[in-house]
Amino acid sequence: MFKKILIANRGEIAVRIIRACKEMGIKTVAVYSKADEDALHKELASETVCIGEAPSSESYLNMERIISAATLTGCDAIHPGFGFLSENTQFARMVEKCGMTFIGPNPDVMEKMGNKAEAIKSMKEAGVPIVPGSYKAVSLEEGHKIADEIGYPVLIKASLGGGGKGIKRVNSTDEFEALYLEAKDEAKKFFGNDEIYVEKFIVAPKHVEVQMMCDKHGNVIHLFERNCSMQRRNQKMLEEAPCQSISQNLKNKLYDAAVKACKYVGYDSVGTIEFIIDKNENCYFIEMNTRIQVEHAVTEEITHIDIVKNMIKIAYGLPLSIKQEDVKLYGHAIECRITAEDMLNDFRPNPGKINFMHTPGGLGVRIDTSVYTGYTISPWYDSMILKLVVSGQSRLECIRRMRASLEELIIDGVKTTTEFHYLLLHHPTFILGNYDTTFVESFIKEFDENAKRLR
Ligand code: ADP
């Protein structure tokens, strides 16, 4: 097994990976920026290396410095976590060139699936259902013609987009040209690549994704699905597993499609195949995330499988120790992403010092965090405070457990989304479970209108 792993990340995911390494008897190296002197991942690792100034470009995105830190400390592998360099093919190749293992898929498959337009093309070849569209990067003329053919609204997407960014909705043919050019400009600026593709806009879909686990020996298994339809501006806020609002028939179809997709491209790590589902249970592949995801914890809770440890074992070259028939479903799990954001002010980030923090506990309550009393949430990075994950025998038990946990949670010093999640957990639409990706926006609108009236 690996002797020492460098974690090229920060925050709760760095802590999560360090914990997995400790259990496996692997030493760890934490890298940190000057803004992260007090970070928890730094305290928990066996060794630490400061890699630069606060801006990510000078620290967590600086490939040379991270690789130098790994070489100098004698690491045999690098785990990229999520965000930052986790889907950067150049970084994965550099790590391998320097004689270390990149803990993720092989760079070729990562490149293939990392470009969303390319991935859609491959999935079409593999026979996986996809959203009608251009199926490849297109010029203004080509894109406009296809949009006119498939009918409006359509989405214009950046091939290298991510995190809900780089997506534009076009409602009519007159809007196409201006939005295409705007999208191209933004894609160039944010993702360093101005490739654009076009896709039909599916009205009020659910977002359901399948967690995959594949090894370097051709074994491919799925760990069921997650419902990630609670989104604000295409960003997930709450996730649950399993998804109770789709039929078992459809679930089986999603698992089959996800297994087929991974086998077709020779995927060899943990990863996620994302689908959107329309009102008539038509399903469409939208993209693959070739990394560990924020919401992996809900799947761990319903399968009792440690995804992070398995990811490390796979990267080392071990075959999967679990067969598909060994993967069992245990009850239900829900995750709330508690962030330092002001729900009364358009969810603006609200970084600052945590004067006091008390977290709930007990049976079926899991907190993944890197924040503690006295810690200052930095304005330089994302505003995640903690992931509150509850599990139980039934969905209703989870809802009750999550409500009680949110009531107990105290975070003093910054504005958080705790209350927003608490309200969400009491909304009949959430309780009934049949919500789609438009629900959060309409809930926020309803909430804002009432809040304004009361002010
Ligand atoms: P990102 O890589 O930025 O996460 P995705 O392509 O995964 O982008 O899309 C993010 C979200 O946008 C999806 O979860 C879904 O809610 C919405 N979305 C994406 N494609 C479509 C589509 N064709 N029709 C309707 N909604 C979509």
Tab-separated table of C-alpha atoms and ligand atoms in Angstrom, residues 116 131 155 157 161-165 167 197 199-203 205 207 228 231 234 236 274 276 286-287 289 437, ligand 1:
chain	number	residue	atom	x	y	z
A	116	LYS	CA	-18.632	17.612	-21.360
A	131	VAL	CA	-30.309	15.134	-24.020
A	155	LEU	CA	-29.152	25.573	-22.929
A	157	LYS	CA	-23.045	25.106	-22.096
A	161	GLY	CA	-17.877	24.250	-17.391
A	162	GLY	CA	-18.515	23.053	-13.859
A	163	GLY	CA	-20.073	23.924	-10.514
A	164	GLY	CA	-23.208	25.209	-12.229
A	165	LYS	CA	-21.210	27.905	-14.056
A	167	ILE	CA	-24.687	27.530	-18.491
A	197	TYR	CA	-22.272	23.043	-27.063
A	199	GLU	CA	-28.612	21.050	-25.431
A	200	LYS	CA	-32.406	20.968	-25.154
A	201	PHE	CA	-33.689	22.526	-21.939
A	202	ILE	CA	-35.591	19.848	-20.046
A	203	VAL	CA	-38.442	21.499	-18.134
A	205	PRO	CA	-36.184	17.939	-14.247
A	207	HIS	CA	-31.232	15.554	-10.893
A	228	CYS	CA	-29.580	16.032	-5.845
A	231	GLN	CA	-30.336	23.157	-6.140
A	234	ASN	CA	-27.500	24.823	-10.432
A	236	LYS	CA	-26.621	21.479	-4.810
A	274	GLU	CA	-25.278	12.433	-13.541
A	276	ILE	CA	-31.699	14.513	-15.395
A	286	ILE	CA	-25.659	15.141	-18.548
A	287	GLU	CA	-22.101	14.629	-17.323
A	289	ASN	CA	-17.721	13.758	-12.341
A	437	THR	CA	-34.642	21.291	-9.570
B	1	ADP	P1	-22.094	21.545	-13.871
B	1	ADP	O1	-20.998	20.741	-14.486
B	1	ADP	O2	-21.788	23.001	-13.859
B	1	ADP	O3	-22.556	21.005	-12.561
B	1	ADP	P2	-24.323	20.273	-15.267
B	1	ADP	O4	-24.288	20.039	-16.721
B	1	ADP	O5	-24.089	19.085	-14.365
B	1	ADP	O6	-23.307	21.444	-14.902
B	1	ADP	O7	-25.709	20.923	-14.863
B	1	ADP	C1	-25.957	21.466	-13.583
B	1	ADP	C2	-27.448	21.522	-13.312
B	1	ADP	O8	-28.123	22.295	-14.324
B	1	ADP	C3	-28.136	20.165	-13.345
B	1	ADP	O9	-28.092	19.509	-12.115
B	1	ADP	C4	-29.579	20.559	-13.703
B	1	ADP	O10	-30.274	21.000	-12.565
B	1	ADP	C5	-29.390	21.727	-14.634
B	1	ADP	N1	-29.371	21.261	-16.043
B	1	ADP	C6	-28.306	20.814	-16.737
B	1	ADP	N2	-28.628	20.471	-17.992
B	1	ADP	C7	-29.965	20.688	-18.122
B	1	ADP	C8	-30.917	20.544	-19.191
B	1	ADP	N3	-30.549	20.111	-20.383
B	1	ADP	N4	-32.195	20.897	-18.942
B	1	ADP	C9	-32.571	21.376	-17.734
B	1	ADP	N5	-31.727	21.537	-16.691
B	1	ADP	C10	-30.436	21.208	-16.861
